[in-house]
Amino acid sequence: MSMPDLFKHRLSVPVIAAPMFIVSTPDLVIAQCRAGVVGSFPSLNARAPGALEDWLQRLRRELATNDAPFATNLIVHKTNTRLDEDLALCVKYQVPVVISSLGARPEVNEAIHSYGGIVFHDIITDEFAHKAIERGADGLVAVAAGAGGHAGAYSPFALVQEIREWFSGPLALSGAIATGNSIAAARAMGADLAYIGSAFIATEEANAATGYKQMIVESAAKDILYTNVFTGVHGNYLAPSIAQAGIDPASLRGREIEHMDFGATQNPGAKAWKDIWGSGQGIGAVKQVVPAARLVERLGAEYRAALKRLAEEG
């Protein structure tokens, strides 16, 4: 295992909270970091001019040295016209961890390394993992089947196994993780950290509609639909939210599109992420809306109990 030095002795449980579009804002990130997990947010969530700098100033001001570090997610795809501006702010405020998505860019990694920051790149295949490390990423987020939002199609067992054949650096695993037992399983199969998103939607600090939070509580794996119809990239969505937006989920099964459009849907009155809600398959473990600290406390207690049980049985 290769837990980054930045994380050692600062995490109450080995978890990076996934950056979620719209949902993750400073309120949630601060609560996560204070509870002892790496809190994160997409830079594009700070939509208004000057908002990202305000957010980074607040995080630097309010988080203490004994809190877990925070992370910012940068979409490095060529369609992100804000990348240079957002990257410059990450360097200015020395964001401890950057999670890059949709392309591996050496110049992004070099900029973060210039002040000692570390870069995790999220990938869905072993091929993409090789490219990310070759281009200078420090660690990987393996996004396996069952993850919320944009997700891969491979079993976490297969994906982690292939990556660990050649990569010994920091590795986080994403995909239907919502319990401490799952965190222990992720570490047992070779990951250093669990990467958890959907469970944090149903927290008080999350910037999600009340209906979204309640749908997470009321739903389970059977309610998740995997499709690329909404953005051109395959992802997992809550089928009840699709129906709520006036679209028949059954009509989407098997449909494929060949372009990437992060705002498109079949219904011009509905928009991906705002009206059609992403979620992973692990939400059956989410029973109520709670403060983020209470969720982390549950995950930690379950994780430690799992380790103890396995040690006793071994």
mmCIF file of C-alpha atoms in Angstrom:
data_model
loop_
_atom_site.group_PDB
_atom_site.id
_atom_site.type_symbol
_atom_site.label_atom_id
_atom_site.label_comp_id
_atom_site.label_asym_id
_atom_site.label_seq_id
_atom_site.Cartn_x
_atom_site.Cartn_y
_atom_site.Cartn_z
ATOM 1 C CA MET A 1 0.000 0.000 0.000
ATOM 2 C CA SER A 2 1.157 3.526 -0.673
ATOM 3 C CA MET A 3 -0.947 6.008 1.232
ATOM 4 C CA PRO A 4 0.328 9.527 0.380
ATOM 5 C CA ASP A 5 2.222 11.184 3.241
ATOM 6 C CA LEU A 6 -0.245 14.064 2.993
ATOM 7 C CA PHE A 7 -3.004 11.719 4.213
ATOM 8 C CA LYS A 8 -1.184 9.867 6.970
ATOM 9 C CA HIS A 9 -2.445 10.572 10.506
ATOM 10 C CA ARG A 10 -5.054 13.012 9.131
ATOM 11 C CA LEU A 11 -7.746 10.595 7.982
ATOM 12 C CA SER A 12 -10.175 8.976 10.394
ATOM 13 C CA VAL A 13 -11.066 6.494 7.649
ATOM 14 C CA PRO A 14 -9.258 5.940 4.297
ATOM 15 C CA VAL A 15 -11.730 7.773 2.091
ATOM 16 C CA ILE A 16 -11.698 10.446 -0.582
ATOM 17 C CA ALA A 17 -15.144 11.987 -0.965
ATOM 18 C CA ALA A 18 -15.826 12.199 -4.681
ATOM 19 C CA PRO A 19 -16.352 15.625 -6.280
ATOM 20 C CA MET A 20 -19.967 15.797 -7.420
ATOM 21 C CA PHE A 21 -21.305 18.268 -9.960
ATOM 22 C CA ILE A 22 -23.599 20.838 -8.269
ATOM 23 C CA VAL A 23 -23.687 18.814 -5.013
ATOM 24 C CA SER A 24 -20.155 19.490 -3.691
ATOM 25 C CA THR A 25 -19.543 22.995 -2.341
ATOM 26 C CA PRO A 26 -17.363 24.403 0.478
ATOM 27 C CA ASP A 27 -19.994 23.639 3.139
ATOM 28 C CA LEU A 28 -19.810 19.919 2.349
ATOM 29 C CA VAL A 29 -16.038 19.886 1.779
ATOM 30 C CA ILE A 30 -15.332 21.553 5.130
ATOM 31 C CA ALA A 31 -17.628 19.117 6.939
ATOM 32 C CA GLN A 32 -15.926 16.167 5.238
ATOM 33 C CA CYS A 33 -12.389 17.349 5.997
ATOM 34 C CA ARG A 34 -13.204 18.120 9.620
ATOM 35 C CA ALA A 35 -14.701 14.645 9.973
ATOM 36 C CA GLY A 36 -11.466 13.096 8.715
ATOM 37 C CA VAL A 37 -11.934 12.263 5.021
ATOM 38 C CA VAL A 38 -10.593 14.086 1.975
ATOM 39 C CA GLY A 39 -13.338 16.465 0.857
ATOM 40 C CA SER A 40 -13.455 17.525 -2.775
ATOM 41 C CA PHE A 41 -15.387 19.643 -5.254
ATOM 42 C CA PRO A 42 -15.326 20.234 -9.026
ATOM 43 C CA SER A 43 -13.876 23.642 -9.904
ATOM 44 C CA LEU A 44 -16.783 24.109 -12.326
ATOM 45 C CA ASN A 45 -19.232 24.108 -9.395
ATOM 46 C CA ALA A 46 -17.981 27.629 -8.632
ATOM 47 C CA ARG A 47 -19.924 29.102 -11.521
ATOM 48 C CA ALA A 48 -20.014 32.866 -10.874
ATOM 49 C CA PRO A 49 -17.037 35.081 -11.775
ATOM 50 C CA GLY A 50 -14.601 35.109 -8.868
ATOM 51 C CA ALA A 51 -16.410 32.298 -7.047
ATOM 52 C CA LEU A 52 -13.625 29.740 -7.299
ATOM 53 C CA GLU A 53 -11.106 32.095 -5.741
ATOM 54 C CA ASP A 54 -13.593 32.875 -2.957
ATOM 55 C CA TRP A 55 -14.082 29.151 -2.341
ATOM 56 C CA LEU A 56 -10.355 28.438 -2.198
ATOM 57 C CA GLN A 57 -9.782 31.370 0.149
ATOM 58 C CA ARG A 58 -12.514 30.085 2.460
ATOM 59 C CA LEU A 59 -11.153 26.530 2.478
ATOM 60 C CA ARG A 60 -7.659 27.791 3.261
ATOM 61 C CA ARG A 61 -9.025 30.043 6.014
ATOM 62 C CA GLU A 62 -11.389 27.609 7.735
ATOM 63 C CA LEU A 63 -9.580 24.259 7.528
ATOM 64 C CA ALA A 64 -6.911 23.593 10.161
ATOM 65 C CA THR A 65 -3.659 21.694 9.754
ATOM 66 C CA ASN A 66 -5.054 18.676 11.615
ATOM 67 C CA ASP A 67 -8.094 18.455 9.320
ATOM 68 C CA ALA A 68 -7.933 16.149 6.323
ATOM 69 C CA PRO A 69 -6.682 17.857 3.137
ATOM 70 C CA PHE A 70 -9.139 19.009 0.483
ATOM 71 C CA ALA A 71 -9.132 18.322 -3.242
ATOM 72 C CA THR A 72 -10.287 20.161 -6.341
ATOM 73 C CA ASN A 73 -11.451 18.328 -9.446
ATOM 74 C CA LEU A 74 -10.323 19.745 -12.794
ATOM 75 C CA ILE A 75 -11.973 18.659 -16.031
ATOM 76 C CA VAL A 76 -8.992 18.672 -18.397
ATOM 77 C CA HIS A 77 -10.967 17.842 -21.549
ATOM 78 C CA LYS A 78 -10.446 20.317 -24.406
ATOM 79 C CA THR A 79 -14.047 21.498 -24.092
ATOM 80 C CA ASN A 80 -13.359 23.045 -20.673
ATOM 81 C CA THR A 81 -12.567 26.650 -21.582
ATOM 82 C CA ARG A 82 -11.904 27.509 -17.913
ATOM 83 C CA LEU A 83 -9.089 25.029 -17.394
ATOM 84 C CA ASP A 84 -6.170 27.474 -17.576
ATOM 85 C CA GLU A 85 -7.889 29.960 -15.275
ATOM 86 C CA ASP A 86 -8.892 27.326 -12.727
ATOM 87 C CA LEU A 87 -5.481 25.663 -12.809
ATOM 88 C CA ALA A 88 -3.795 29.004 -12.116
ATOM 89 C CA LEU A 89 -5.964 29.443 -9.017
ATOM 90 C CA CYS A 90 -5.138 25.929 -7.813
ATOM 91 C CA VAL A 91 -1.466 26.849 -8.054
ATOM 92 C CA LYS A 92 -1.990 30.244 -6.393
ATOM 93 C CA TYR A 93 -3.747 28.689 -3.389
ATOM 94 C CA GLN A 94 -1.649 25.518 -3.442
ATOM 95 C CA VAL A 95 -4.557 23.086 -3.506
ATOM 96 C CA PRO A 96 -3.180 19.982 -1.736
ATOM 97 C CA VAL A 97 -4.806 17.415 -4.026
ATOM 98 C CA VAL A 98 -6.068 17.798 -7.584
ATOM 99 C CA ILE A 99 -8.276 15.145 -9.170
ATOM 100 C CA SER A 100 -8.076 15.386 -12.960
ATOM 101 C CA SER A 101 -10.735 13.947 -15.253
ATOM 102 C CA LEU A 102 -11.403 13.318 -18.946
ATOM 103 C CA GLY A 103 -7.861 13.344 -20.282
ATOM 104 C CA ALA A 104 -4.319 13.165 -18.900
ATOM 105 C CA ARG A 105 -2.409 16.432 -19.342
ATOM 106 C CA PRO A 106 1.325 16.593 -18.444
ATOM 107 C CA GLU A 107 1.249 20.394 -18.123
ATOM 108 C CA VAL A 108 -1.507 20.164 -15.496
ATOM 109 C CA ASN A 109 0.496 17.654 -13.469
ATOM 110 C CA GLU A 110 3.651 19.773 -13.731
ATOM 111 C CA ALA A 111 1.809 22.864 -12.501
ATOM 112 C CA ILE A 112 0.467 21.043 -9.420
ATOM 113 C CA HIS A 113 3.864 19.490 -8.726
ATOM 114 C CA SER A 114 5.500 22.939 -8.824
ATOM 115 C CA TYR A 115 4.346 23.643 -5.250
ATOM 116 C CA GLY A 116 4.295 20.061 -3.944
ATOM 117 C CA GLY A 117 0.676 19.177 -4.670
ATOM 118 C CA ILE A 118 -0.359 15.702 -5.765
ATOM 119 C CA VAL A 119 -2.550 14.625 -8.676
ATOM 120 C CA PHE A 120 -4.969 11.715 -8.832
ATOM 121 C CA HIS A 121 -6.356 10.974 -12.286
ATOM 122 C CA ASP A 122 -9.630 9.104 -12.625
ATOM 123 C CA ILE A 123 -9.733 6.237 -15.111
ATOM 124 C CA ILE A 124 -12.118 3.469 -16.164
ATOM 125 C CA THR A 125 -9.650 1.081 -17.858
ATOM 126 C CA ASP A 126 -6.118 -0.183 -17.332
ATOM 127 C CA GLU A 127 -5.140 1.413 -20.652
ATOM 128 C CA PHE A 128 -6.165 4.850 -19.407
ATOM 129 C CA ALA A 129 -4.339 4.165 -16.137
ATOM 130 C CA HIS A 130 -1.074 3.595 -18.011
ATOM 131 C CA LYS A 131 -1.521 6.838 -19.939
ATOM 132 C CA ALA A 132 -2.220 8.834 -16.772
ATOM 133 C CA ILE A 133 0.914 7.639 -14.981
ATOM 134 C CA GLU A 134 3.064 8.006 -18.105
ATOM 135 C CA ARG A 135 1.944 11.635 -18.310
ATOM 136 C CA GLY A 136 2.852 12.434 -14.710
ATOM 137 C CA ALA A 137 -0.102 11.684 -12.433
ATOM 138 C CA ASP A 138 0.872 10.606 -8.907
ATOM 139 C CA GLY A 139 -2.108 8.395 -8.216
ATOM 140 C CA LEU A 140 -5.199 6.897 -9.780
ATOM 141 C CA VAL A 141 -8.907 6.739 -9.077
ATOM 142 C CA ALA A 142 -10.175 3.468 -10.530
ATOM 143 C CA VAL A 143 -13.805 4.112 -11.425
ATOM 144 C CA ALA A 144 -15.368 0.671 -11.599
ATOM 145 C CA ALA A 145 -18.826 -0.628 -12.410
ATOM 146 C CA GLY A 146 -21.541 0.675 -10.135
ATOM 147 C CA ALA A 147 -19.998 4.094 -9.477
ATOM 148 C CA GLY A 148 -22.224 7.166 -9.454
ATOM 149 C CA GLY A 149 -22.213 9.605 -12.329
ATOM 150 C CA HIS A 150 -19.763 8.825 -15.133
ATOM 151 C CA ALA A 151 -18.670 5.265 -14.457
ATOM 152 C CA GLY A 152 -16.755 2.404 -15.967
ATOM 153 C CA ALA A 153 -18.024 -1.045 -16.852
ATOM 154 C CA TYR A 154 -15.358 -3.283 -15.320
ATOM 155 C CA SER A 155 -15.603 -5.183 -12.049
ATOM 156 C CA PRO A 156 -13.509 -3.555 -9.313
ATOM 157 C CA PHE A 157 -11.763 -6.916 -8.829
ATOM 158 C CA ALA A 158 -10.612 -6.994 -12.447
ATOM 159 C CA LEU A 159 -9.692 -3.312 -12.654
ATOM 160 C CA VAL A 160 -7.656 -3.175 -9.423
ATOM 161 C CA GLN A 161 -5.983 -6.499 -10.196
ATOM 162 C CA GLU A 162 -4.746 -5.281 -13.586
ATOM 163 C CA ILE A 163 -3.548 -1.934 -12.245
ATOM 164 C CA ARG A 164 -1.692 -3.489 -9.319
ATOM 165 C CA GLU A 165 0.261 -5.748 -11.666
ATOM 166 C CA TRP A 166 2.385 -2.742 -12.648
ATOM 167 C CA PHE A 167 1.480 0.257 -10.431
ATOM 168 C CA SER A 168 2.392 0.434 -6.731
ATOM 169 C CA GLY A 169 1.485 4.089 -6.176
ATOM 170 C CA PRO A 170 -1.596 5.644 -4.554
ATOM 171 C CA LEU A 171 -4.817 4.028 -5.746
ATOM 172 C CA ALA A 172 -8.400 4.914 -4.834
ATOM 173 C CA LEU A 173 -11.331 2.708 -5.811
ATOM 174 C CA SER A 174 -14.762 3.971 -6.795
ATOM 175 C CA GLY A 175 -17.879 1.918 -7.347
ATOM 176 C CA ALA A 176 -20.894 1.229 -5.099
ATOM 177 C CA ILE A 177 -18.969 1.888 -1.861
ATOM 178 C CA ALA A 178 -21.263 3.091 0.921
ATOM 179 C CA THR A 179 -20.299 1.007 3.964
ATOM 180 C CA GLY A 180 -17.234 0.391 6.082
ATOM 181 C CA ASN A 181 -17.291 -3.242 4.947
ATOM 182 C CA SER A 182 -16.871 -2.042 1.361
ATOM 183 C CA ILE A 183 -13.967 0.211 2.370
ATOM 184 C CA ALA A 184 -12.259 -2.786 3.987
ATOM 185 C CA ALA A 185 -12.904 -4.848 0.857
ATOM 186 C CA ALA A 186 -11.413 -2.126 -1.355
ATOM 187 C CA ARG A 187 -8.249 -2.140 0.728
ATOM 188 C CA ALA A 188 -8.108 -5.939 0.807
ATOM 189 C CA MET A 189 -8.146 -6.139 -2.975
ATOM 190 C CA GLY A 190 -5.277 -3.638 -3.268
ATOM 191 C CA ALA A 191 -6.624 -0.094 -3.122
ATOM 192 C CA ASP A 192 -5.256 2.425 -0.610
ATOM 193 C CA LEU A 193 -8.445 4.471 -0.379
ATOM 194 C CA ALA A 194 -12.155 4.216 -1.049
ATOM 195 C CA TYR A 195 -13.693 6.903 -3.247
ATOM 196 C CA ILE A 196 -17.252 7.629 -2.105
ATOM 197 C CA GLY A 197 -19.768 9.989 -3.677
ATOM 198 C CA SER A 198 -23.431 8.995 -3.680
ATOM 199 C CA ALA A 199 -23.728 8.398 0.075
ATOM 200 C CA PHE A 200 -22.684 12.035 0.657
ATOM 201 C CA ILE A 201 -25.601 13.319 -1.443
ATOM 202 C CA ALA A 202 -27.898 12.370 1.426
ATOM 203 C CA THR A 203 -26.139 14.642 3.915
ATOM 204 C CA GLU A 204 -27.344 17.903 5.369
ATOM 205 C CA GLU A 205 -24.438 19.912 3.941
ATOM 206 C CA ALA A 206 -24.814 18.636 0.368
ATOM 207 C CA ASN A 207 -26.009 21.172 -2.204
ATOM 208 C CA ALA A 208 -28.731 18.869 -3.480
ATOM 209 C CA ALA A 209 -32.467 19.305 -3.743
ATOM 210 C CA THR A 210 -34.481 17.806 -0.910
ATOM 211 C CA GLY A 211 -36.135 15.485 -3.409
ATOM 212 C CA TYR A 212 -32.738 14.257 -4.611
ATOM 213 C CA LYS A 213 -31.604 13.440 -1.077
ATOM 214 C CA GLN A 214 -34.854 11.637 -0.314
ATOM 215 C CA MET A 215 -34.654 9.663 -3.576
ATOM 216 C CA ILE A 216 -31.182 8.461 -2.554
ATOM 217 C CA VAL A 217 -32.627 7.277 0.778
ATOM 218 C CA GLU A 218 -35.575 5.527 -0.851
ATOM 219 C CA SER A 219 -33.717 3.880 -3.744
ATOM 220 C CA ALA A 220 -31.462 0.851 -4.201
ATOM 221 C CA ALA A 221 -29.320 -0.749 -6.897
ATOM 222 C CA LYS A 222 -32.405 -1.794 -8.869
ATOM 223 C CA ASP A 223 -33.251 1.888 -9.381
ATOM 224 C CA ILE A 224 -29.988 2.754 -11.172
ATOM 225 C CA LEU A 225 -29.808 3.038 -14.976
ATOM 226 C CA TYR A 226 -26.475 2.964 -16.842
ATOM 227 C CA THR A 227 -26.621 4.977 -20.072
ATOM 228 C CA ASN A 228 -24.702 7.460 -22.222
ATOM 229 C CA VAL A 229 -27.812 9.111 -23.652
ATOM 230 C CA PHE A 230 -27.630 12.226 -21.490
ATOM 231 C CA THR A 231 -24.022 13.379 -21.924
ATOM 232 C CA GLY A 232 -22.362 11.052 -24.417
ATOM 233 C CA VAL A 233 -20.359 9.411 -21.611
ATOM 234 C CA HIS A 234 -21.729 6.352 -19.842
ATOM 235 C CA GLY A 235 -22.983 7.051 -16.361
ATOM 236 C CA ASN A 236 -25.301 5.789 -13.639
ATOM 237 C CA TYR A 237 -28.509 7.690 -12.972
ATOM 238 C CA LEU A 238 -31.531 7.359 -10.699
ATOM 239 C CA ALA A 239 -34.295 5.938 -12.894
ATOM 240 C CA PRO A 240 -37.019 7.621 -10.792
ATOM 241 C CA SER A 241 -35.483 11.025 -11.577
ATOM 242 C CA ILE A 242 -35.531 10.201 -15.287
ATOM 243 C CA ALA A 243 -39.213 9.331 -15.073
ATOM 244 C CA GLN A 244 -39.809 12.482 -13.007
ATOM 245 C CA ALA A 245 -38.280 14.516 -15.849
ATOM 246 C CA GLY A 246 -40.859 13.110 -18.252
ATOM 247 C CA ILE A 247 -38.716 10.459 -19.915
ATOM 248 C CA ASP A 248 -39.492 6.742 -19.931
ATOM 249 C CA PRO A 249 -36.386 4.998 -18.526
ATOM 250 C CA ALA A 250 -37.271 1.802 -20.406
ATOM 251 C CA SER A 251 -37.017 3.662 -23.719
ATOM 252 C CA LEU A 252 -33.357 4.516 -23.007
ATOM 253 C CA ARG A 253 -32.076 0.996 -22.446
ATOM 254 C CA GLY A 254 -29.756 -0.013 -25.253
ATOM 255 C CA ARG A 255 -29.629 3.413 -26.890
ATOM 256 C CA GLU A 256 -26.165 4.803 -27.663
ATOM 257 C CA ILE A 257 -25.006 8.187 -28.940
ATOM 258 C CA GLU A 258 -21.667 9.144 -30.439
ATOM 259 C CA HIS A 259 -21.008 12.634 -29.128
ATOM 260 C CA MET A 260 -20.327 14.253 -25.773
ATOM 261 C CA ASP A 261 -22.821 16.868 -24.600
ATOM 262 C CA PHE A 262 -22.986 17.584 -20.887
ATOM 263 C CA GLY A 263 -26.262 19.477 -21.141
ATOM 264 C CA ALA A 264 -28.398 17.429 -23.479
ATOM 265 C CA THR A 265 -31.413 15.247 -22.726
ATOM 266 C CA GLN A 266 -34.386 13.984 -24.706
ATOM 267 C CA ASN A 267 -36.619 16.442 -22.910
ATOM 268 C CA PRO A 268 -35.697 20.093 -23.610
ATOM 269 C CA GLY A 269 -37.147 21.038 -20.234
ATOM 270 C CA ALA A 270 -34.815 18.687 -18.353
ATOM 271 C CA LYS A 271 -31.051 18.924 -17.939
ATOM 272 C CA ALA A 272 -28.539 16.243 -17.018
ATOM 273 C CA TRP A 273 -27.328 16.527 -13.373
ATOM 274 C CA LYS A 274 -29.833 19.292 -12.533
ATOM 275 C CA ASP A 275 -33.037 17.348 -13.184
ATOM 276 C CA ILE A 276 -31.725 13.869 -13.957
ATOM 277 C CA TRP A 277 -29.754 12.793 -10.935
ATOM 278 C CA GLY A 278 -26.619 10.673 -10.852
ATOM 279 C CA SER A 279 -26.105 7.934 -8.276
ATOM 280 C CA GLY A 280 -24.084 4.786 -7.727
ATOM 281 C CA GLN A 281 -25.416 1.322 -7.019
ATOM 282 C CA GLY A 282 -24.409 1.297 -3.352
ATOM 283 C CA ILE A 283 -27.199 3.547 -2.077
ATOM 284 C CA GLY A 284 -29.182 0.701 -0.544
ATOM 285 C CA ALA A 285 -26.984 1.297 2.516
ATOM 286 C CA VAL A 286 -28.205 4.904 2.845
ATOM 287 C CA LYS A 287 -31.193 4.968 5.190
ATOM 288 C CA GLN A 288 -31.573 8.640 6.146
ATOM 289 C CA VAL A 289 -30.283 12.157 5.546
ATOM 290 C CA VAL A 290 -27.615 12.893 8.168
ATOM 291 C CA PRO A 291 -24.800 15.380 8.788
ATOM 292 C CA ALA A 292 -21.635 14.467 6.868
ATOM 293 C CA ALA A 293 -19.784 13.909 10.153
ATOM 294 C CA ARG A 294 -22.314 11.275 11.194
ATOM 295 C CA LEU A 295 -21.931 9.462 7.871
ATOM 296 C CA VAL A 296 -18.135 9.438 8.284
ATOM 297 C CA GLU A 297 -18.542 8.218 11.865
ATOM 298 C CA ARG A 298 -20.681 5.299 10.640
ATOM 299 C CA LEU A 299 -18.219 4.431 7.882
ATOM 300 C CA GLY A 300 -15.326 4.523 10.345
ATOM 301 C CA ALA A 301 -17.059 2.341 12.925
ATOM 302 C CA GLU A 302 -18.052 -0.211 10.294
ATOM 303 C CA TYR A 303 -14.559 -0.194 8.775
ATOM 304 C CA ARG A 304 -12.808 -0.794 12.079
ATOM 305 C CA ALA A 305 -15.303 -3.521 12.985
ATOM 306 C CA ALA A 306 -14.664 -5.221 9.636
ATOM 307 C CA LEU A 307 -10.905 -5.152 10.156
ATOM 308 C CA LYS A 308 -11.291 -6.553 13.668
ATOM 309 C CA ARG A 309 -13.632 -9.318 12.486
ATOM 310 C CA LEU A 310 -11.261 -10.342 9.697
ATOM 311 C CA ALA A 311 -8.263 -10.319 12.041
ATOM 312 C CA GLU A 312 -10.098 -12.536 14.522
ATOM 313 C CA GLU A 313 -11.266 -14.918 11.810
ATOM 314 C CA GLY A 314 -7.792 -15.042 10.249
#
